[in-house]
Coordinates of C-alpha atoms in Angstrom, one line a residue:
X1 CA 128.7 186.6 25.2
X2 CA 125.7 187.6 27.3
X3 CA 125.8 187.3 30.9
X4 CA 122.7 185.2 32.6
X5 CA 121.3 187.3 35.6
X6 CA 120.3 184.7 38.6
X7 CA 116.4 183.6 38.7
X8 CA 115.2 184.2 42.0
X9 CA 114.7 181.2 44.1
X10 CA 118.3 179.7 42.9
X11 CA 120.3 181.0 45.5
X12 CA 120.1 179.6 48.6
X13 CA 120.2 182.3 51.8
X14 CA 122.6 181.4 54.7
X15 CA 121.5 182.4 58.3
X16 CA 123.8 181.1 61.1
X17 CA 122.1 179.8 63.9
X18 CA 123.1 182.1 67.1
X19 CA 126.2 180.8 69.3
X20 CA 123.7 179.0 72.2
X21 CA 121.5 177.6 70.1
X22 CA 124.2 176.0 68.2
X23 CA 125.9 174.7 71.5
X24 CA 122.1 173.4 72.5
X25 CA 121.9 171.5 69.2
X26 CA 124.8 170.5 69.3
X27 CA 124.7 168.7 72.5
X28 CA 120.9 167.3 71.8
X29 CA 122.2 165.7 68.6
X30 CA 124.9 163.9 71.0
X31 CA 122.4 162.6 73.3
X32 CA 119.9 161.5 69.8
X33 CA 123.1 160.0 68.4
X34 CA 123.8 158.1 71.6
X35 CA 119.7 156.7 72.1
X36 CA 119.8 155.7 68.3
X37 CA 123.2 153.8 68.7
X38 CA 121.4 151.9 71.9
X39 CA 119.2 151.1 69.2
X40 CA 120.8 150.1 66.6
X41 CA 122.7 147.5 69.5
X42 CA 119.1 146.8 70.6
X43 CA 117.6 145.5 66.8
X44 CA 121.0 143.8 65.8
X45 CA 120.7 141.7 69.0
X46 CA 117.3 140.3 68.5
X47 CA 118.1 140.1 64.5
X48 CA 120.9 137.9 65.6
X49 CA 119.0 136.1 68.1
X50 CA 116.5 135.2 65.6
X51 CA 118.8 134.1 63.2
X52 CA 120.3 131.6 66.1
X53 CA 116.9 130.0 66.7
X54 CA 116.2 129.9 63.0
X55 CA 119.6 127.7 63.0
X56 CA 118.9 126.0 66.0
X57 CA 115.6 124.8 64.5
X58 CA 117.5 123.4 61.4
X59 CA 116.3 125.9 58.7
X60 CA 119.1 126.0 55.8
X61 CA 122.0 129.0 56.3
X62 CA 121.4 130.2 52.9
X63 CA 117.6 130.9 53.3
X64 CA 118.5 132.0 57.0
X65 CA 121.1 134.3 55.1
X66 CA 118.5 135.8 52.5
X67 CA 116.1 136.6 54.7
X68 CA 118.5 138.4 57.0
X69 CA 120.4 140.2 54.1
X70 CA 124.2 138.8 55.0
X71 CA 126.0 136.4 53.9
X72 CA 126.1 132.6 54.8
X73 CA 129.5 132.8 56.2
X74 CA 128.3 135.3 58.5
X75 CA 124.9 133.4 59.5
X76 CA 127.4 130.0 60.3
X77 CA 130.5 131.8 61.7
X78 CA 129.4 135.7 63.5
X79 CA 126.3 134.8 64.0
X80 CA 125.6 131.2 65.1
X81 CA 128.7 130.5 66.8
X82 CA 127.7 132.4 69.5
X83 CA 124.8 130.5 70.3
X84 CA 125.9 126.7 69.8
X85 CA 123.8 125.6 73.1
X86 CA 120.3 127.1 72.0
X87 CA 117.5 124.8 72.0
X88 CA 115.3 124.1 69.2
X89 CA 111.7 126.1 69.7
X90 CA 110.0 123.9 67.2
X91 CA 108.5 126.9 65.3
X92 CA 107.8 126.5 61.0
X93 CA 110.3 127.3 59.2
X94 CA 108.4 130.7 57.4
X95 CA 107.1 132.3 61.2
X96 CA 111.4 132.4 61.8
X97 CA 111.9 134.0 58.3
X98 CA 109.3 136.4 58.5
X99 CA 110.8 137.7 61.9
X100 CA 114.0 137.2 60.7
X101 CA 112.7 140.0 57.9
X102 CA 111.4 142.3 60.1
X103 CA 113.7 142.7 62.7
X104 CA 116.3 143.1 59.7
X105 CA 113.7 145.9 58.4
X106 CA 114.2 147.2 62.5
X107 CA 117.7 147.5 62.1
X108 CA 118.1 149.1 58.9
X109 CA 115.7 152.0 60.0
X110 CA 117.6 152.2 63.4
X111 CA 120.8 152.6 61.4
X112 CA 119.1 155.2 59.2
X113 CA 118.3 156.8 61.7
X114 CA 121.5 157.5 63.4
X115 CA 123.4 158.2 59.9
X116 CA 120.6 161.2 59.6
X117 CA 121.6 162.1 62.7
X118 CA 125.3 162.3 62.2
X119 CA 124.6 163.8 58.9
X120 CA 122.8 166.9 61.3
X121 CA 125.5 166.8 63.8
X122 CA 128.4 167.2 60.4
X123 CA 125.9 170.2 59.4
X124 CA 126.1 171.8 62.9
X125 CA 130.1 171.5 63.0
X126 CA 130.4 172.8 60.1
X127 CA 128.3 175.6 60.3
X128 CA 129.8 176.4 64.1
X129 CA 133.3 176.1 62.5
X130 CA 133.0 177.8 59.2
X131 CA 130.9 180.8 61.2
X132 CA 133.7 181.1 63.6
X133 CA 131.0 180.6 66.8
X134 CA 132.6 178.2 68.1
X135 CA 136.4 176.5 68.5
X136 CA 137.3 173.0 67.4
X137 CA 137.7 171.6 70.7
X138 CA 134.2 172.9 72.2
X139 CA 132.5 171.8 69.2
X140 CA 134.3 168.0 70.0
X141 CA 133.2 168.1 73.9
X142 CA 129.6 169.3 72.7
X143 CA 129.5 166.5 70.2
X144 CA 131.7 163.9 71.7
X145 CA 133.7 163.2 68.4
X146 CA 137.5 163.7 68.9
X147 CA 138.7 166.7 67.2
X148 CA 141.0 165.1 64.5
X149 CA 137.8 163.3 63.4
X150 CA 136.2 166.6 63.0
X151 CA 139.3 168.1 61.2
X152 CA 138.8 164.9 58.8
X153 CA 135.2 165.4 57.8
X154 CA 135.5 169.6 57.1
X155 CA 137.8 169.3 54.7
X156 CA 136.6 170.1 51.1
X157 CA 133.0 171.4 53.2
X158 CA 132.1 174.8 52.3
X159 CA 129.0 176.4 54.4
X160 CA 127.3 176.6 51.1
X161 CA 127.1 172.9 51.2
X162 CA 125.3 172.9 54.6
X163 CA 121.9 172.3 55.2
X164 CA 120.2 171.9 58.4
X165 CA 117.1 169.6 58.1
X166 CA 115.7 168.8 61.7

């Protein structure tokens, strides 16, 4: 049986990143992880605080629900509970749908946003770990994930499998 030879272009090149740059990205991607959870917080407040004035205005929980993407039971008990003295603003029912919609649309990009960036930070312990730059424990006080987390998310990683997008 004849062997294939590899076609160019297949194969990707690895090139470690050198030891200080590493520790600089790694501790920029905490700070980025730690603005984009502040907004994530940020978009699920006012997303929830929509959702309370839609209730408090009387729209139904199940269009409430649809437009916000969770469920009813959530809308009545997570939600609305905590905002049982709200007054009603006396806006149409479709102006606190459509903001109910967008500020859903908010907090599913923030939350994007922050998995990409603990998808980079993964990339960067793995490639500081598998390239022997850097120890376990500094690559946990540069990234401020405790170490057994980090233990748990290399295993079954090879460095072939990393890719740095920025």
């Amino acid at each position: 049986m004849a062997v294939q030879p590899l076609r160019a272009g297949r194969r990707r090149r690895f090139e470690p990143i050198d030891q200080e740059t590493l520790r600089h990205e790694l501790a920029l991607n905490r700070q980025q992880v730690a603005q984009a959870d502040s907004s994530v917080r940020g978009a699920l407040r006012l997303r929830n605080d929509s959702v309370a004035q839609a209730l408090a205005d009387g729209i139904p929980v199940a269009r409430i629900a649809d437009a916000a993407g969770v469920s009813k039971l959530e809308v009545r008990r997570r939600i609305g509970a905590g905002y049982t003295e709200l007054q009603p603003a006396g806006w149409p029912a479709e102006t606190h749908l459509d903001a109910i919609r967008g500020r859903t649309q908010a907090l599913a990009a923030a939350v994007g946003h922050k998995s990409a960036l603990e998808v980079r930070r993964r990339s960067l312990t793995v490639m500081a770990l598998k390239t022997d730059q850097l120890d376990l424990f500094e690559v946990a006080s540069l990234a401020a994930v405790p170490p057994e987390r980090i233990r748990s998310e290399m295993r079954g990683i090879t460095l072939r499998s990393v890719r740095l997008a920025n």
